[in-house]
Amino acid sequence: MKKHLLFAGFLVINTLSAQVGINTSNPQTAFHVDGAKDNSTSGAPTATQQLNDFTTTSSGSLGIGTSAPTSKVELNSGTANTSGLKFRNLTSSTPVASAGQTLGVDASGTIITVPNASAPSVVTAEVANTSNTGYLVNDLGYIMIPTTQQALNIPAGGKAVFINFMLGIDYAAFPSGGGSAYYEVRLFIDNQPTNVYLTVQEKDQGGSNASFSFSTVKSLSAGSHTIDARMIRAVNNGTTSGANMTCRIISMSFNASYIN
């Protein structure tokens, strides 16, 4: 009788220490349910066979769709870009809570908290003047139009910036042969010319003036940037090369803005 009891006790202890399988004779973890009964009797189940499995490891990790969870809870839907996790009573029509933290996923698929989005606002830098400042323009190189240079500080991550310039230029004194030349105003960012410019032909000498206006959107990286407008005689058209055109600013309006 004692021998029978000892043998029965050994069987109970051995059963308690063994891996438990349901619908499978080949459990891979402490507790392993093979939902579709499609696992092989030896070796690890394939990735496809694991998709209907439910497992619990000896360390307390839970796997759904996987027999080898790498987190405390790991769910494998078997479909790319689909989590497989669903909240029946929490949908896109659920009212937004007054407070809380936004959730996201990292590169490995682990759920993490991410910064809550702040309310968008438009950040604008602008200036306008009628300085009547004089400067000289020729065909030998760009000259920065006085008072047009502005500094922008872009926050981390960079921004797409809307930039607008409106310039009224007075031709105060004409060079030899002047009267039919073409003048160009171009946008410069960080002392580099952009593809944003406007070219107009000089009008009749004496009281002549021109207007230049252009707008664009440019992607600027984080940090400090300088923006200005520069002028050149693009086509001499009879005007002596190197001869200076005397110009004055009648009006200048600049603004740059981005959504923050």
PDB file of C-alpha atoms in Angstrom:
ATOM      1  CA  MET A   1       0.000   0.000   0.000  1.00  0.00           C
ATOM      2  CA  LYS A   2       2.833   2.385   0.873  1.00  0.00           C
ATOM      3  CA  LYS A   3       4.488   1.626  -2.453  1.00  0.00           C
ATOM      4  CA  HIS A   4       1.293   2.524  -4.317  1.00  0.00           C
ATOM      5  CA  LEU A   5       0.984   5.839  -2.477  1.00  0.00           C
ATOM      6  CA  LEU A   6       4.609   6.734  -3.143  1.00  0.00           C
ATOM      7  CA  PHE A   7       4.207   5.955  -6.841  1.00  0.00           C
ATOM      8  CA  ALA A   8       1.004   8.039  -7.059  1.00  0.00           C
ATOM      9  CA  GLY A   9       2.762  10.942  -5.309  1.00  0.00           C
ATOM     10  CA  PHE A  10       5.652  10.767  -7.781  1.00  0.00           C
ATOM     11  CA  LEU A  11       3.193  10.927 -10.700  1.00  0.00           C
ATOM     12  CA  VAL A  12       1.495  14.036  -9.249  1.00  0.00           C
ATOM     13  CA  ILE A  13       4.830  15.816  -8.692  1.00  0.00           C
ATOM     14  CA  ASN A  14       6.008  14.891 -12.176  1.00  0.00           C
ATOM     15  CA  THR A  15       2.746  16.108 -13.749  1.00  0.00           C
ATOM     16  CA  LEU A  16       2.918  19.429 -11.899  1.00  0.00           C
ATOM     17  CA  SER A  17       6.474  20.077 -13.094  1.00  0.00           C
ATOM     18  CA  ALA A  18       5.830  19.144 -16.747  1.00  0.00           C
ATOM     19  CA  GLN A  19       4.683  21.392 -19.619  1.00  0.00           C
ATOM     20  CA  VAL A  20       0.944  21.311 -20.198  1.00  0.00           C
ATOM     21  CA  GLY A  21      -0.443  21.076 -23.716  1.00  0.00           C
ATOM     22  CA  ILE A  22      -4.013  21.325 -24.898  1.00  0.00           C
ATOM     23  CA  ASN A  23      -4.742  19.934 -28.374  1.00  0.00           C
ATOM     24  CA  THR A  24      -1.032  19.176 -28.669  1.00  0.00           C
ATOM     25  CA  SER A  25       1.238  16.407 -27.353  1.00  0.00           C
ATOM     26  CA  ASN A  26       4.256  18.622 -28.009  1.00  0.00           C
ATOM     27  CA  PRO A  27       3.861  21.762 -25.833  1.00  0.00           C
ATOM     28  CA  GLN A  28       6.614  24.356 -26.310  1.00  0.00           C
ATOM     29  CA  THR A  29       6.009  26.351 -23.127  1.00  0.00           C
ATOM     30  CA  ALA A  30       4.711  25.848 -19.600  1.00  0.00           C
ATOM     31  CA  PHE A  31       1.148  26.106 -20.967  1.00  0.00           C
ATOM     32  CA  HIS A  32       0.467  25.688 -24.677  1.00  0.00           C
ATOM     33  CA  VAL A  33      -2.898  25.631 -26.444  1.00  0.00           C
ATOM     34  CA  ASP A  34      -2.934  24.595 -30.122  1.00  0.00           C
ATOM     35  CA  GLY A  35      -6.250  26.049 -31.252  1.00  0.00           C
ATOM     36  CA  ALA A  36      -6.409  24.352 -34.647  1.00  0.00           C
ATOM     37  CA  LYS A  37      -4.704  21.099 -33.554  1.00  0.00           C
ATOM     38  CA  ASP A  38      -2.257  21.510 -36.442  1.00  0.00           C
ATOM     39  CA  ASN A  39       1.102  21.418 -34.618  1.00  0.00           C
ATOM     40  CA  SER A  40       3.538  18.598 -35.324  1.00  0.00           C
ATOM     41  CA  THR A  41       4.268  15.970 -32.672  1.00  0.00           C
ATOM     42  CA  SER A  42       7.957  16.854 -32.586  1.00  0.00           C
ATOM     43  CA  GLY A  43      10.043  19.979 -32.975  1.00  0.00           C
ATOM     44  CA  ALA A  44       8.842  23.580 -32.878  1.00  0.00           C
ATOM     45  CA  PRO A  45       5.648  24.454 -34.787  1.00  0.00           C
ATOM     46  CA  THR A  46       6.017  26.532 -37.936  1.00  0.00           C
ATOM     47  CA  ALA A  47       5.221  30.250 -37.973  1.00  0.00           C
ATOM     48  CA  THR A  48       1.914  29.473 -39.710  1.00  0.00           C
ATOM     49  CA  GLN A  49       1.014  26.774 -37.174  1.00  0.00           C
ATOM     50  CA  GLN A  50       1.756  29.156 -34.281  1.00  0.00           C
ATOM     51  CA  LEU A  51      -0.782  31.737 -35.502  1.00  0.00           C
ATOM     52  CA  ASN A  52      -3.635  29.853 -33.789  1.00  0.00           C
ATOM     53  CA  ASP A  53      -1.634  29.066 -30.629  1.00  0.00           C
ATOM     54  CA  PHE A  54      -1.880  30.515 -27.128  1.00  0.00           C
ATOM     55  CA  THR A  55       1.149  30.101 -24.853  1.00  0.00           C
ATOM     56  CA  THR A  56       2.371  31.005 -21.397  1.00  0.00           C
ATOM     57  CA  THR A  57       6.085  30.696 -20.612  1.00  0.00           C
ATOM     58  CA  SER A  58       7.706  29.695 -17.348  1.00  0.00           C
ATOM     59  CA  SER A  59       8.734  33.343 -16.858  1.00  0.00           C
ATOM     60  CA  GLY A  60       5.124  34.495 -17.080  1.00  0.00           C
ATOM     61  CA  SER A  61       5.132  35.851 -20.650  1.00  0.00           C
ATOM     62  CA  LEU A  62       1.981  35.484 -22.716  1.00  0.00           C
ATOM     63  CA  GLY A  63       2.040  34.768 -26.441  1.00  0.00           C
ATOM     64  CA  ILE A  64      -0.893  34.898 -28.843  1.00  0.00           C
ATOM     65  CA  GLY A  65      -0.015  33.681 -32.311  1.00  0.00           C
ATOM     66  CA  THR A  66       3.519  32.869 -31.164  1.00  0.00           C
ATOM     67  CA  SER A  67       5.087  30.156 -29.018  1.00  0.00           C
ATOM     68  CA  ALA A  68       8.107  32.308 -28.150  1.00  0.00           C
ATOM     69  CA  PRO A  69       6.924  35.707 -26.833  1.00  0.00           C
ATOM     70  CA  THR A  70       9.702  38.266 -26.379  1.00  0.00           C
ATOM     71  CA  SER A  71       7.650  40.602 -24.147  1.00  0.00           C
ATOM     72  CA  LYS A  72       5.339  40.035 -21.200  1.00  0.00           C
ATOM     73  CA  VAL A  73       2.501  40.071 -23.754  1.00  0.00           C
ATOM     74  CA  GLU A  74       3.145  39.552 -27.472  1.00  0.00           C
ATOM     75  CA  LEU A  75       0.459  39.295 -30.140  1.00  0.00           C
ATOM     76  CA  ASN A  76       1.178  38.143 -33.704  1.00  0.00           C
ATOM     77  CA  SER A  77      -1.740  38.817 -36.061  1.00  0.00           C
ATOM     78  CA  GLY A  78      -0.019  37.132 -38.993  1.00  0.00           C
ATOM     79  CA  THR A  79      -0.885  40.086 -41.247  1.00  0.00           C
ATOM     80  CA  ALA A  80       1.619  42.845 -42.016  1.00  0.00           C
ATOM     81  CA  ASN A  81       0.724  46.304 -40.628  1.00  0.00           C
ATOM     82  CA  THR A  82      -2.192  44.851 -38.632  1.00  0.00           C
ATOM     83  CA  SER A  83      -1.882  44.678 -34.850  1.00  0.00           C
ATOM     84  CA  GLY A  84      -4.575  42.092 -34.254  1.00  0.00           C
ATOM     85  CA  LEU A  85      -5.608  43.963 -31.099  1.00  0.00           C
ATOM     86  CA  LYS A  86      -9.178  45.252 -30.966  1.00  0.00           C
ATOM     87  CA  PHE A  87     -11.225  47.137 -28.379  1.00  0.00           C
ATOM     88  CA  ARG A  88     -14.875  46.474 -29.180  1.00  0.00           C
ATOM     89  CA  ASN A  89     -16.224  49.436 -27.208  1.00  0.00           C
ATOM     90  CA  LEU A  90     -13.415  51.886 -27.993  1.00  0.00           C
ATOM     91  CA  THR A  91     -13.734  53.120 -31.583  1.00  0.00           C
ATOM     92  CA  SER A  92     -13.008  56.143 -33.777  1.00  0.00           C
ATOM     93  CA  SER A  93     -16.347  57.612 -32.712  1.00  0.00           C
ATOM     94  CA  THR A  94     -15.546  57.420 -28.993  1.00  0.00           C
ATOM     95  CA  PRO A  95     -15.437  60.931 -27.424  1.00  0.00           C
ATOM     96  CA  VAL A  96     -11.932  62.228 -26.768  1.00  0.00           C
ATOM     97  CA  ALA A  97     -10.895  62.159 -23.114  1.00  0.00           C
ATOM     98  CA  SER A  98     -10.113  65.480 -21.461  1.00  0.00           C
ATOM     99  CA  ALA A  99      -6.653  64.242 -20.442  1.00  0.00           C
ATOM    100  CA  GLY A 100      -4.379  61.323 -21.230  1.00  0.00           C
ATOM    101  CA  GLN A 101      -1.193  60.210 -22.924  1.00  0.00           C
ATOM    102  CA  THR A 102      -0.797  59.304 -26.602  1.00  0.00           C
ATOM    103  CA  LEU A 103       0.345  55.755 -27.385  1.00  0.00           C
ATOM    104  CA  GLY A 104       2.552  54.635 -30.266  1.00  0.00           C
ATOM    105  CA  VAL A 105       4.831  51.775 -31.300  1.00  0.00           C
ATOM    106  CA  ASP A 106       8.607  51.670 -31.610  1.00  0.00           C
ATOM    107  CA  ALA A 107      10.620  49.944 -34.358  1.00  0.00           C
ATOM    108  CA  SER A 108      10.143  46.510 -32.752  1.00  0.00           C
ATOM    109  CA  GLY A 109       6.385  46.918 -32.290  1.00  0.00           C
ATOM    110  CA  THR A 110       6.506  47.582 -28.544  1.00  0.00           C
ATOM    111  CA  ILE A 111       3.788  49.960 -27.353  1.00  0.00           C
ATOM    112  CA  ILE A 112       5.257  53.185 -25.951  1.00  0.00           C
ATOM    113  CA  THR A 113       4.033  56.637 -24.933  1.00  0.00           C
ATOM    114  CA  VAL A 114       4.731  59.504 -27.330  1.00  0.00           C
ATOM    115  CA  PRO A 115       4.422  63.280 -26.810  1.00  0.00           C
ATOM    116  CA  ASN A 116       0.909  64.635 -27.071  1.00  0.00           C
ATOM    117  CA  ALA A 117       0.458  66.867 -30.096  1.00  0.00           C
ATOM    118  CA  SER A 118       0.273  70.532 -29.216  1.00  0.00           C
ATOM    119  CA  ALA A 119      -2.318  72.850 -30.711  1.00  0.00           C
ATOM    120  CA  PRO A 120      -1.038  74.157 -34.079  1.00  0.00           C
ATOM    121  CA  SER A 121      -0.194  77.801 -34.407  1.00  0.00           C
ATOM    122  CA  VAL A 122       1.220  79.955 -37.197  1.00  0.00           C
ATOM    123  CA  VAL A 123       4.616  81.512 -36.520  1.00  0.00           C
ATOM    124  CA  THR A 124       5.233  84.591 -38.660  1.00  0.00           C
ATOM    125  CA  ALA A 125       8.221  86.867 -39.228  1.00  0.00           C
ATOM    126  CA  GLU A 126       7.520  90.054 -41.142  1.00  0.00           C
ATOM    127  CA  VAL A 127       8.880  93.504 -41.828  1.00  0.00           C
ATOM    128  CA  ALA A 128       7.972  96.428 -44.078  1.00  0.00           C
ATOM    129  CA  ASN A 129       9.622  99.766 -44.808  1.00  0.00           C
ATOM    130  CA  THR A 130       9.858 102.703 -47.203  1.00  0.00           C
ATOM    131  CA  SER A 131      13.481 103.581 -46.444  1.00  0.00           C
ATOM    132  CA  ASN A 132      14.266 105.110 -49.858  1.00  0.00           C
ATOM    133  CA  THR A 133      17.731 103.608 -49.394  1.00  0.00           C
ATOM    134  CA  GLY A 134      19.940 103.862 -52.485  1.00  0.00           C
ATOM    135  CA  TYR A 135      22.175 101.149 -53.945  1.00  0.00           C
ATOM    136  CA  LEU A 136      23.990 100.336 -57.204  1.00  0.00           C
ATOM    137  CA  VAL A 137      23.211  97.442 -59.580  1.00  0.00           C
ATOM    138  CA  ASN A 138      25.198  96.147 -62.564  1.00  0.00           C
ATOM    139  CA  ASP A 139      25.599  92.928 -64.559  1.00  0.00           C
ATOM    140  CA  LEU A 140      28.741  91.679 -62.772  1.00  0.00           C
ATOM    141  CA  GLY A 141      27.098  90.088 -59.722  1.00  0.00           C
ATOM    142  CA  TYR A 142      24.134  90.083 -57.394  1.00  0.00           C
ATOM    143  CA  ILE A 143      23.836  92.960 -54.930  1.00  0.00           C
ATOM    144  CA  MET A 144      21.798  92.508 -51.750  1.00  0.00           C
ATOM    145  CA  ILE A 145      18.881  94.915 -51.684  1.00  0.00           C
ATOM    146  CA  PRO A 146      19.249  96.951 -48.459  1.00  0.00           C
ATOM    147  CA  THR A 147      16.915  96.084 -45.543  1.00  0.00           C
ATOM    148  CA  THR A 148      15.736  92.822 -47.171  1.00  0.00           C
ATOM    149  CA  GLN A 149      17.921  90.493 -45.102  1.00  0.00           C
ATOM    150  CA  GLN A 150      15.965  88.694 -42.391  1.00  0.00           C
ATOM    151  CA  ALA A 151      16.891  85.970 -39.872  1.00  0.00           C
ATOM    152  CA  LEU A 152      14.675  82.970 -39.147  1.00  0.00           C
ATOM    153  CA  ASN A 153      15.126  80.492 -36.304  1.00  0.00           C
ATOM    154  CA  ILE A 154      13.566  77.143 -37.204  1.00  0.00           C
ATOM    155  CA  PRO A 155      12.698  74.672 -34.397  1.00  0.00           C
ATOM    156  CA  ALA A 156      13.843  71.063 -34.134  1.00  0.00           C
ATOM    157  CA  GLY A 157      12.712  68.847 -36.969  1.00  0.00           C
ATOM    158  CA  GLY A 158      12.677  71.635 -39.562  1.00  0.00           C
ATOM    159  CA  LYS A 159       9.714  73.338 -41.199  1.00  0.00           C
ATOM    160  CA  ALA A 160       8.185  74.046 -44.585  1.00  0.00           C
ATOM    161  CA  VAL A 161       8.244  77.854 -44.656  1.00  0.00           C
ATOM    162  CA  PHE A 162       6.045  80.116 -46.790  1.00  0.00           C
ATOM    163  CA  ILE A 163       8.122  83.112 -47.953  1.00  0.00           C
ATOM    164  CA  ASN A 164       6.804  86.241 -49.644  1.00  0.00           C
ATOM    165  CA  PHE A 165       8.636  89.347 -50.931  1.00  0.00           C
ATOM    166  CA  MET A 166       7.071  92.498 -52.429  1.00  0.00           C
ATOM    167  CA  LEU A 167       9.479  95.194 -53.614  1.00  0.00           C
ATOM    168  CA  GLY A 168       8.995  98.569 -55.211  1.00  0.00           C
ATOM    169  CA  ILE A 169      12.239  99.792 -56.860  1.00  0.00           C
ATOM    170  CA  ASP A 170      12.889 103.256 -58.261  1.00  0.00           C
ATOM    171  CA  TYR A 171      15.514 103.690 -60.997  1.00  0.00           C
ATOM    172  CA  ALA A 172      17.135 106.928 -59.824  1.00  0.00           C
ATOM    173  CA  ALA A 173      19.998 107.404 -62.310  1.00  0.00           C
ATOM    174  CA  PHE A 174      20.637 105.490 -65.522  1.00  0.00           C
ATOM    175  CA  PRO A 175      23.981 104.183 -66.813  1.00  0.00           C
ATOM    176  CA  SER A 176      25.337 104.840 -70.278  1.00  0.00           C
ATOM    177  CA  GLY A 177      23.230 103.090 -72.904  1.00  0.00           C
ATOM    178  CA  GLY A 178      20.459 102.375 -70.440  1.00  0.00           C
ATOM    179  CA  GLY A 179      16.805 102.203 -71.281  1.00  0.00           C
ATOM    180  CA  SER A 180      16.184  98.642 -72.479  1.00  0.00           C
ATOM    181  CA  ALA A 181      18.056  96.400 -70.029  1.00  0.00           C
ATOM    182  CA  TYR A 182      16.473  93.608 -67.965  1.00  0.00           C
ATOM    183  CA  TYR A 183      16.798  93.511 -64.183  1.00  0.00           C
ATOM    184  CA  GLU A 184      16.292  90.447 -61.982  1.00  0.00           C
ATOM    185  CA  VAL A 185      15.527  90.101 -58.277  1.00  0.00           C
ATOM    186  CA  ARG A 186      16.236  86.647 -56.816  1.00  0.00           C
ATOM    187  CA  LEU A 187      15.567  85.056 -53.443  1.00  0.00           C
ATOM    188  CA  PHE A 188      18.677  83.967 -51.503  1.00  0.00           C
ATOM    189  CA  ILE A 189      18.654  81.622 -48.500  1.00  0.00           C
ATOM    190  CA  ASP A 190      21.791  81.315 -46.389  1.00  0.00           C
ATOM    191  CA  ASN A 191      23.712  83.251 -49.059  1.00  0.00           C
ATOM    192  CA  GLN A 192      22.755  80.722 -51.736  1.00  0.00           C
ATOM    193  CA  PRO A 193      20.584  81.608 -54.768  1.00  0.00           C
ATOM    194  CA  THR A 194      17.261  79.804 -55.066  1.00  0.00           C
ATOM    195  CA  ASN A 195      15.126  79.095 -58.126  1.00  0.00           C
ATOM    196  CA  VAL A 196      12.714  81.864 -57.084  1.00  0.00           C
ATOM    197  CA  TYR A 197      13.170  85.107 -59.022  1.00  0.00           C
ATOM    198  CA  LEU A 198      11.463  87.708 -61.203  1.00  0.00           C
ATOM    199  CA  THR A 199      12.896  89.575 -64.218  1.00  0.00           C
ATOM    200  CA  VAL A 200      11.454  92.819 -65.627  1.00  0.00           C
ATOM    201  CA  GLN A 201      12.582  95.125 -68.397  1.00  0.00           C
ATOM    202  CA  GLU A 202      13.726  98.632 -67.563  1.00  0.00           C
ATOM    203  CA  LYS A 203      11.221 101.304 -68.575  1.00  0.00           C
ATOM    204  CA  ASP A 204      11.958 104.614 -70.288  1.00  0.00           C
ATOM    205  CA  GLN A 205      14.623 106.670 -68.601  1.00  0.00           C
ATOM    206  CA  GLY A 206      13.491 109.413 -66.265  1.00  0.00           C
ATOM    207  CA  GLY A 207      11.170 108.657 -63.334  1.00  0.00           C
ATOM    208  CA  SER A 208      11.155 104.929 -64.118  1.00  0.00           C
ATOM    209  CA  ASN A 209      10.428 102.260 -61.506  1.00  0.00           C
ATOM    210  CA  ALA A 210       9.605  98.558 -61.246  1.00  0.00           C
ATOM    211  CA  SER A 211       7.849  96.171 -58.889  1.00  0.00           C
ATOM    212  CA  PHE A 212       9.075  92.689 -57.952  1.00  0.00           C
ATOM    213  CA  SER A 213       6.865  90.203 -56.127  1.00  0.00           C
ATOM    214  CA  PHE A 214       7.345  86.489 -55.534  1.00  0.00           C
ATOM    215  CA  SER A 215       6.181  83.794 -53.134  1.00  0.00           C
ATOM    216  CA  THR A 216       7.406  80.290 -52.456  1.00  0.00           C
ATOM    217  CA  VAL A 217       7.491  77.448 -49.932  1.00  0.00           C
ATOM    218  CA  LYS A 218      10.912  76.162 -48.877  1.00  0.00           C
ATOM    219  CA  SER A 219      11.870  73.359 -46.474  1.00  0.00           C
ATOM    220  CA  LEU A 220      14.307  74.691 -43.885  1.00  0.00           C
ATOM    221  CA  SER A 221      16.227  72.575 -41.394  1.00  0.00           C
ATOM    222  CA  ALA A 222      16.364  73.351 -37.683  1.00  0.00           C
ATOM    223  CA  GLY A 223      18.547  76.301 -36.705  1.00  0.00           C
ATOM    224  CA  SER A 224      19.217  79.847 -37.849  1.00  0.00           C
ATOM    225  CA  HIS A 225      18.741  80.872 -41.503  1.00  0.00           C
ATOM    226  CA  THR A 226      19.127  84.150 -43.379  1.00  0.00           C
ATOM    227  CA  ILE A 227      16.762  85.192 -46.155  1.00  0.00           C
ATOM    228  CA  ASP A 228      17.250  88.157 -48.483  1.00  0.00           C
ATOM    229  CA  ALA A 229      16.548  89.473 -51.978  1.00  0.00           C
ATOM    230  CA  ARG A 230      19.377  90.335 -54.392  1.00  0.00           C
ATOM    231  CA  MET A 231      19.361  92.196 -57.681  1.00  0.00           C
ATOM    232  CA  ILE A 232      21.387  92.021 -60.897  1.00  0.00           C
ATOM    233  CA  ARG A 233      21.157  93.334 -64.436  1.00  0.00           C
ATOM    234  CA  ALA A 234      20.334  90.061 -66.160  1.00  0.00           C
ATOM    235  CA  VAL A 235      20.527  91.338 -69.772  1.00  0.00           C
ATOM    236  CA  ASN A 236      22.464  94.491 -70.748  1.00  0.00           C
ATOM    237  CA  ASN A 237      20.620  94.959 -74.032  1.00  0.00           C
ATOM    238  CA  GLY A 238      22.788  97.934 -75.023  1.00  0.00           C
ATOM    239  CA  THR A 239      23.799  99.044 -71.533  1.00  0.00           C
ATOM    240  CA  THR A 240      27.554  99.147 -70.951  1.00  0.00           C
ATOM    241  CA  SER A 241      28.775  96.095 -69.016  1.00  0.00           C
ATOM    242  CA  GLY A 242      29.842  97.030 -65.506  1.00  0.00           C
ATOM    243  CA  ALA A 243      28.007 100.362 -65.594  1.00  0.00           C
ATOM    244  CA  ASN A 244      25.946 100.966 -62.453  1.00  0.00           C
ATOM    245  CA  MET A 245      22.231 101.597 -62.278  1.00  0.00           C
ATOM    246  CA  THR A 246      21.346 103.705 -59.245  1.00  0.00           C
ATOM    247  CA  CYS A 247      18.295 102.260 -57.485  1.00  0.00           C
ATOM    248  CA  ARG A 248      16.241 103.201 -54.451  1.00  0.00           C
ATOM    249  CA  ILE A 249      13.749 101.222 -52.382  1.00  0.00           C
ATOM    250  CA  ILE A 250      10.274 102.735 -52.645  1.00  0.00           C
ATOM    251  CA  SER A 251       8.702 100.000 -50.560  1.00  0.00           C
ATOM    252  CA  MET A 252       9.631  96.598 -49.186  1.00  0.00           C
ATOM    253  CA  SER A 253       7.398  94.010 -47.569  1.00  0.00           C
ATOM    254  CA  PHE A 254       8.625  90.623 -46.376  1.00  0.00           C
ATOM    255  CA  ASN A 255       6.894  87.843 -44.461  1.00  0.00           C
ATOM    256  CA  ALA A 256       7.691  84.231 -43.704  1.00  0.00           C
ATOM    257  CA  SER A 257       5.475  81.828 -41.788  1.00  0.00           C
ATOM    258  CA  TYR A 258       5.187  78.162 -40.839  1.00  0.00           C
ATOM    259  CA  ILE A 259       2.762  75.996 -38.896  1.00  0.00           C
ATOM    260  CA  ASN A 260       4.115  75.015 -35.503  1.00  0.00           C
TER     261      ASN A 260
END
